[in-house]
C-alpha positions as a LaTeX table, in Angstrom:
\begin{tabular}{lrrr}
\hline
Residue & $x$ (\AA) & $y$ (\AA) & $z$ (\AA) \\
\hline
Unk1 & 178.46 & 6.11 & $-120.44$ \\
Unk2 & 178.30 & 9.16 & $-118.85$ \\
Unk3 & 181.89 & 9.24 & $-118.18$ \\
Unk4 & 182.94 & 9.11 & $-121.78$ \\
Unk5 & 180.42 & 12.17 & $-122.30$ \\
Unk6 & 182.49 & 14.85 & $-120.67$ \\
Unk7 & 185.35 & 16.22 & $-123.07$ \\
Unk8 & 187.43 & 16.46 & $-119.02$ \\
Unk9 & 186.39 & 13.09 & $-118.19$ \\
Unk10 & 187.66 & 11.30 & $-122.06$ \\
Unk11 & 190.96 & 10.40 & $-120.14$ \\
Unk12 & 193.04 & 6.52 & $-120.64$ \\
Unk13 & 192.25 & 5.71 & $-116.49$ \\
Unk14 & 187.62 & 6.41 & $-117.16$ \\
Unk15 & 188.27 & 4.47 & $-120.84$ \\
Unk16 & 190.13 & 1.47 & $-118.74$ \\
Unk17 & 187.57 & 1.80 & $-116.12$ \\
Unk18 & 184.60 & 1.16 & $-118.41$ \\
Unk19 & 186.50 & $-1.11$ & $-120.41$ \\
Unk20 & 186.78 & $-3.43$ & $-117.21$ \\
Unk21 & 182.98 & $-2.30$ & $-116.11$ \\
Unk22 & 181.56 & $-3.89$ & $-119.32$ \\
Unk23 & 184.04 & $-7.27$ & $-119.46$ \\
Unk24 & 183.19 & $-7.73$ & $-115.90$ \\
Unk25 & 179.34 & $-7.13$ & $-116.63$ \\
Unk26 & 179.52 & $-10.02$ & $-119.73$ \\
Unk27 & 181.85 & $-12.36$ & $-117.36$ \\
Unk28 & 178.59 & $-11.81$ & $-114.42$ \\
Unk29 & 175.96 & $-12.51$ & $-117.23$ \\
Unk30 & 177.77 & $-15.47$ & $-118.07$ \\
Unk31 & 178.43 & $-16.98$ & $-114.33$ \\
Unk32 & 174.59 & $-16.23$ & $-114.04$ \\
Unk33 & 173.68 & $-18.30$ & $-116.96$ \\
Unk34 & 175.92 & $-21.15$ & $-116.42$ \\
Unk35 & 176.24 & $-21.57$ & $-112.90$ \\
Unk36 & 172.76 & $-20.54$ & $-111.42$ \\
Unk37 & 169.85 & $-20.78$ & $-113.44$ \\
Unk38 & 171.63 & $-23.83$ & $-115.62$ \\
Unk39 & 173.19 & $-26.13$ & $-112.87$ \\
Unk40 & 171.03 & $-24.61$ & $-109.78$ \\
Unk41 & 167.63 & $-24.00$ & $-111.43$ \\
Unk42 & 167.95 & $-26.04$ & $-114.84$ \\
Unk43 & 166.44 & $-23.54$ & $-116.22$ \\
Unk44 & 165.64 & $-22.81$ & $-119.44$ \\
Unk45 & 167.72 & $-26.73$ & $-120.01$ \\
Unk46 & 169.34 & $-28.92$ & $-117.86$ \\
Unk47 & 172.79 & $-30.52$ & $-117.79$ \\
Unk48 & 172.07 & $-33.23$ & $-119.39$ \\
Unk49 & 170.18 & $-32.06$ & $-122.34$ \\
Unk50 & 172.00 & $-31.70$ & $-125.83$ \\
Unk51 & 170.90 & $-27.79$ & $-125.88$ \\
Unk52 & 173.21 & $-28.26$ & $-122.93$ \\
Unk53 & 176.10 & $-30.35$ & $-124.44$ \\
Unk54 & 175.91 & $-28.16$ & $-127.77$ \\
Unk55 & 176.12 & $-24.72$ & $-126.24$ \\
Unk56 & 178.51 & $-25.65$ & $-123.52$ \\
Unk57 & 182.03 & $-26.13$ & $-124.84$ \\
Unk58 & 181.60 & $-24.40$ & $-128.20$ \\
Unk59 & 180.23 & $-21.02$ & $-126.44$ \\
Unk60 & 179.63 & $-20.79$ & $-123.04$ \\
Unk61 & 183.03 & $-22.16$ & $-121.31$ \\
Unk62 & 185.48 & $-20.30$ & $-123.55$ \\
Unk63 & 183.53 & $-16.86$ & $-123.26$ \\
Unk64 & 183.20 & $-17.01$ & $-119.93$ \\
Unk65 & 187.30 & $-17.49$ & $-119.61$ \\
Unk66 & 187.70 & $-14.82$ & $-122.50$ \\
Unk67 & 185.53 & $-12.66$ & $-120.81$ \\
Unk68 & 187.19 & $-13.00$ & $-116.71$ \\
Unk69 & 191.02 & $-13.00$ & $-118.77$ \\
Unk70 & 190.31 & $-9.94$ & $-120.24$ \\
Unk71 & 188.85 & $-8.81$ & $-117.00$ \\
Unk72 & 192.11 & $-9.72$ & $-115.53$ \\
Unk73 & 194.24 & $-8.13$ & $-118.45$ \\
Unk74 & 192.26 & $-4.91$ & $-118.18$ \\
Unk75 & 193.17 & $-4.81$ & $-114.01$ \\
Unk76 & 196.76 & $-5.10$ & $-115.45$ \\
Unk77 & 196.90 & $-2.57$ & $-117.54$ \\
Unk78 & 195.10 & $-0.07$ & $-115.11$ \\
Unk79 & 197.90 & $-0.60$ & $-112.60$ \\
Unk80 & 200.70 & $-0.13$ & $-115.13$ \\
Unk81 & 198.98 & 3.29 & $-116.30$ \\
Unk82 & 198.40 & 4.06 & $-112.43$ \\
Unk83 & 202.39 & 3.27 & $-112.12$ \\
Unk84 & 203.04 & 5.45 & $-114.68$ \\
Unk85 & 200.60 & 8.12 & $-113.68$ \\
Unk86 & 202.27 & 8.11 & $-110.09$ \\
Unk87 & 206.10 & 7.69 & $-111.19$ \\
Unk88 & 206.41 & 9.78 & $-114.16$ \\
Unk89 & 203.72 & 12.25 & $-113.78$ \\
Unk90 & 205.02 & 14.61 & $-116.08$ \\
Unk91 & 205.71 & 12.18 & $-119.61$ \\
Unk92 & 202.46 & 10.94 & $-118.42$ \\
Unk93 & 200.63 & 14.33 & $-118.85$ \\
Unk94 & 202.04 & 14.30 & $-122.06$ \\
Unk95 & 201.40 & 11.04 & $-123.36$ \\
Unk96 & 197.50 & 11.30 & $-122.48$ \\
Unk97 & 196.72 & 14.59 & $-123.57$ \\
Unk98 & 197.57 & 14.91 & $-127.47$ \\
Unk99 & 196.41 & 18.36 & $-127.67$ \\
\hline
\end{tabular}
């Protein structure tokens, strides 16, 4: 968070970037939980145990999707303010600094 700290550094591109740092971080937590210490390790249940079947499709399958499409959406929208940046540097300038 030390990029949001700076009053120079507050611009949309370091916002987007830590946006898509902490969706990536929760999508990695989740992959972690599910596919390694769950399926690999069967640790702290296995697959077949109704902790298992209970937390699987009611929270741990869609957040893991929510979490890598908004990873994905983020990525998206960091190009299209990159294109803009790049093409139309001078509306951009603009646009991102209120002031």
């Amino acid at each position: 968070m030390t990029i949001l700290s700076s009053v120079k550094l507050k611009t949309p591109f370091n916002r987007l970037l830590v946006l898509l740092s902490c969706f990536d971080s929760i999508f990695i937590c989740f992959v972690i939980l599910d596919y390694t210490l769950v399926r690999v390790f069967e640790w702290p249940f296995d697959q077949s145990s109704p902790i298992y079947a209970y937390i699987f499709p009611k929270a741990l399958y869609p957040l893991n999707n929510i979490s890598l499409c908004c990873s994905i959406y983020t990525i998206i929208v960091i190009a299209f303010e990159r294109y803009s940046a790049v093409c139309n540097p001078f509306s951009y300038k603009e646009s991102s600094n209120p002031h």
